Amino acid sequence: MRFYFLIIFLLPLQVLANYSVIDSLNAKSNDKYEYGLNIKKTIIPVSLVFVGVIGFESNGFEIFNEEIQEEVAENIDRRFTIDDFMQYAPAGVVYANNLLGVKGKHSFSNQLLLQGTSLFIMGAVVNTLKYTAKEERPDHSGFTSFPSGHTAMAFVNAELLWQEYKDVSVWYGIAGYSMAASVGIFRVVNNKHWVTDIAAGAGIGILSTKISYLIYERILTRKKNRKQTALMIPFYNTKQLGLSCSITF
């Protein structure tokens, strides 16, 4: 089905874009920050969000969405619940690796912090858009179709898996993004979302995790590595004797 190939086609593009970033880092890129955002790192997720947003105003995308849902209705007569669980699967791999002793980029506690920050950013963006756009779902069950929260959650976790284990094997990225894309596909198959909802959710999920790593690197680690100094200078002004203290932290 066309929507299946559309989403699967985007997977290797994102992994390859990220993988080329690794190569550039290994080649001692001039970028002092590993998680700094640039066009190469964000072009795929930004494009996905863009596709989702213009879906509101584009007659071409509206027709495309309707054609996909017609194909779903004609060819698939059952619904699946696997998307409710698979959205967490990539993160499950991260924490399973911790139990198995496969070390990721960060410690377990920092992985939890990074995931929590990513989910906070994603949740804020997704819920704001849902209750602002008020897009009706294909099955007419509500007006919270845009963007897909399940898909955003899945791609948050897929990007977490990739960021933590990209130095171990590229297959972690492929596996994580494949699971996340499957969630998006099932949301369309279950008639809960339009394809443009899925695209936007995927882009938001990826960007949310990238931003959380950027925040961690630029703010949290900087505070951790910042040198703390204390300077004490005695003073006497003919009337008073004391110490002047200066602390930098």
XYZ file of C-alpha atoms in Angstrom:
249
model
C 0.000 0.000 0.000
C 1.251 3.449 -0.860
C 1.279 4.909 2.650
C 3.360 1.941 3.836
C 6.085 2.584 1.296
C 5.939 6.342 1.899
C 6.787 5.971 5.591
C 9.273 3.116 5.203
C 11.106 5.113 2.526
C 11.774 7.884 5.040
C 13.407 5.536 7.585
C 16.760 4.931 5.895
C 16.955 8.625 5.025
C 16.814 9.582 8.703
C 19.240 6.854 9.793
C 21.661 7.681 6.979
C 21.445 11.391 7.792
C 22.291 10.623 11.398
C 24.984 8.146 10.393
C 26.690 10.731 8.211
C 26.750 12.979 11.247
C 28.658 10.259 13.124
C 31.192 10.077 10.310
C 31.676 13.818 10.420
C 32.152 13.698 14.173
C 34.679 10.907 13.876
C 36.464 13.064 11.317
C 36.863 15.739 14.003
C 34.230 18.168 12.870
C 34.695 21.792 13.815
C 31.370 21.732 15.707
C 32.324 21.747 19.388
C 28.970 20.263 20.368
C 28.060 16.698 19.435
C 24.333 17.377 19.695
C 24.239 20.784 18.064
C 21.387 21.116 15.588
C 22.009 21.883 11.940
C 20.320 21.326 8.590
C 21.828 17.871 8.111
C 20.511 16.650 11.452
C 17.058 18.190 11.221
C 16.078 18.211 7.550
C 14.112 14.934 7.742
C 12.057 15.664 10.900
C 11.477 19.291 9.892
C 10.293 18.128 6.464
C 7.908 15.641 8.095
C 6.404 18.350 10.294
C 6.140 20.638 7.262
C 4.265 17.967 5.310
C 1.859 17.520 8.216
C 1.219 21.244 8.583
C 0.620 21.991 4.909
C -1.775 19.049 4.838
C -4.349 21.410 6.354
C -4.337 23.808 3.441
C -3.397 21.587 0.513
C -6.169 20.039 -1.540
C -3.637 17.605 -2.946
C -2.754 16.255 0.491
C -6.427 16.141 1.466
C -7.182 13.986 -1.568
C -4.140 11.839 -0.814
C -5.300 11.305 2.796
C -8.785 10.326 1.676
C -7.476 7.915 -0.957
C -5.322 6.169 1.632
C -8.229 5.795 4.031
C -10.389 4.418 1.222
C -7.724 1.807 0.491
C -7.582 0.916 4.178
C -11.362 0.529 4.345
C -11.454 -1.614 1.209
C -8.518 -3.908 1.955
C -8.306 -4.216 5.739
C -11.355 -5.283 7.708
C -9.765 -5.739 11.124
C -8.168 -3.461 13.691
C -4.977 -3.943 15.695
C -3.956 -2.853 19.196
C -0.239 -3.498 18.840
C 0.411 0.227 18.299
C -0.601 0.890 21.913
C 2.381 -1.165 23.078
C 4.891 -0.849 20.242
C 5.235 2.903 20.801
C 7.287 2.078 23.913
C 9.341 -0.739 22.349
C 12.423 1.303 21.311
C 12.788 2.670 24.845
C 12.320 -0.881 26.116
C 15.384 -1.892 24.113
C 17.391 0.913 25.740
C 16.569 -0.227 29.259
C 16.892 -3.920 28.399
C 20.407 -3.163 27.186
C 21.145 -1.592 30.553
C 20.069 -4.783 32.287
C 22.185 -6.851 29.904
C 25.235 -4.675 30.472
C 25.315 -3.121 27.002
C 26.504 0.385 27.745
C 24.953 3.289 25.937
C 26.130 6.850 25.571
C 24.885 7.876 29.007
C 24.212 6.318 32.391
C 20.815 4.827 33.208
C 19.809 7.838 35.318
C 20.757 10.270 32.565
C 18.880 8.181 30.004
C 15.784 8.550 32.165
C 16.405 12.287 32.385
C 16.840 12.591 28.622
C 13.731 10.564 27.901
C 11.709 12.534 30.436
C 12.796 15.834 28.900
C 11.997 14.545 25.412
C 8.535 13.388 26.451
C 7.816 16.700 28.159
C 8.717 18.655 25.008
C 6.805 16.258 22.767
C 3.724 16.239 25.000
C 3.600 20.019 25.182
C 3.847 20.403 21.402
C 1.479 17.554 20.504
C -1.265 18.531 22.949
C -1.051 22.206 22.009
C -1.471 21.316 18.346
C -4.219 18.771 18.980
C -6.434 21.208 20.859
C -5.601 24.095 18.547
C -5.980 22.377 15.178
C -9.026 20.282 16.213
C -8.663 18.012 13.192
C -11.338 15.318 13.025
C -10.153 11.720 13.084
C -10.873 9.550 10.020
C -13.216 7.344 12.074
C -15.071 10.450 13.370
C -14.294 9.476 16.980
C -12.986 12.906 17.963
C -11.238 16.098 16.940
C -7.718 15.327 18.145
C -6.309 13.743 15.009
C -3.426 16.136 14.296
C -0.697 15.222 15.090
C -0.465 11.549 16.041
C 0.546 11.231 19.694
C 1.272 7.502 19.412
C 3.636 8.137 16.508
C 5.335 11.039 18.266
C 5.890 8.844 21.336
C 7.309 6.044 19.197
C 9.762 8.334 17.411
C 10.848 9.991 20.661
C 11.847 6.542 21.885
C 13.357 5.511 18.535
C 15.582 8.577 18.500
C 16.555 7.880 22.127
C 17.599 4.355 21.144
C 19.567 5.687 18.194
C 21.350 8.405 20.148
C 22.354 6.022 22.928
C 23.596 3.160 20.730
C 24.588 4.716 17.415
C 28.255 4.133 18.263
C 27.549 0.449 18.941
C 25.695 -0.434 15.737
C 23.662 1.296 13.033
C 21.148 -1.545 13.371
C 19.813 -0.009 16.567
C 18.715 2.986 14.537
C 17.174 0.850 11.821
C 15.336 -1.319 14.359
C 14.092 1.638 16.392
C 12.853 3.603 13.409
C 11.236 0.495 11.915
C 9.260 -0.071 15.114
C 8.279 3.591 15.237
C 7.182 3.589 11.593
C 5.103 0.476 12.252
C 3.247 2.387 14.959
C 2.414 5.100 12.447
C 1.267 2.540 9.904
C -1.013 0.842 12.418
C -2.526 4.202 13.407
C -3.553 4.661 9.770
C -4.704 1.047 9.435
C -6.815 1.459 12.575
C -8.429 4.497 10.940
C -7.335 6.775 13.784
C -5.099 9.140 11.811
C -4.482 10.621 8.409
C -1.069 10.075 6.845
C -0.183 13.743 7.375
C -0.894 13.298 11.112
C 1.641 10.475 11.137
C 4.265 12.527 9.322
C 3.924 15.425 11.751
C 4.003 13.124 14.781
C 7.191 11.453 13.559
C 8.920 14.774 12.978
C 7.878 16.164 16.359
C 9.059 13.017 18.135
C 12.499 13.066 16.520
C 12.978 16.793 17.097
C 11.868 16.548 20.733
C 14.585 14.035 21.517
C 17.220 15.955 19.584
C 16.341 19.087 21.542
C 16.518 17.233 24.864
C 20.047 16.030 24.041
C 20.983 19.576 23.068
C 19.645 20.888 26.390
C 21.509 18.174 28.271
C 24.781 18.939 26.518
C 24.635 22.724 26.575
C 23.101 23.292 30.012
C 23.249 20.297 32.331
C 26.724 19.062 31.449
C 28.065 22.587 31.382
C 26.893 23.119 34.956
C 28.355 19.767 35.959
C 31.733 20.523 34.407
C 31.894 24.142 35.404
C 34.738 24.797 37.840
C 33.794 25.992 41.295
C 36.227 28.434 42.837
C 36.364 30.338 46.093
C 38.585 33.304 46.874
C 38.969 34.832 50.332
C 40.857 38.103 50.805
C 41.484 39.705 54.187
C 40.921 43.458 54.468
C 41.644 46.192 56.999
C 40.535 49.827 56.650
C 41.924 51.240 59.971
C 38.557 50.668 61.618
C 37.443 47.223 60.512
C 39.133 43.867 60.044
C 37.500 41.090 58.066
C 37.493 38.774 55.082
C 36.096 39.383 51.561
C 34.780 36.183 49.995
C 34.097 35.521 46.301
C 32.557 32.231 45.116
C 32.095 31.211 41.484
C 29.912 28.203 40.645
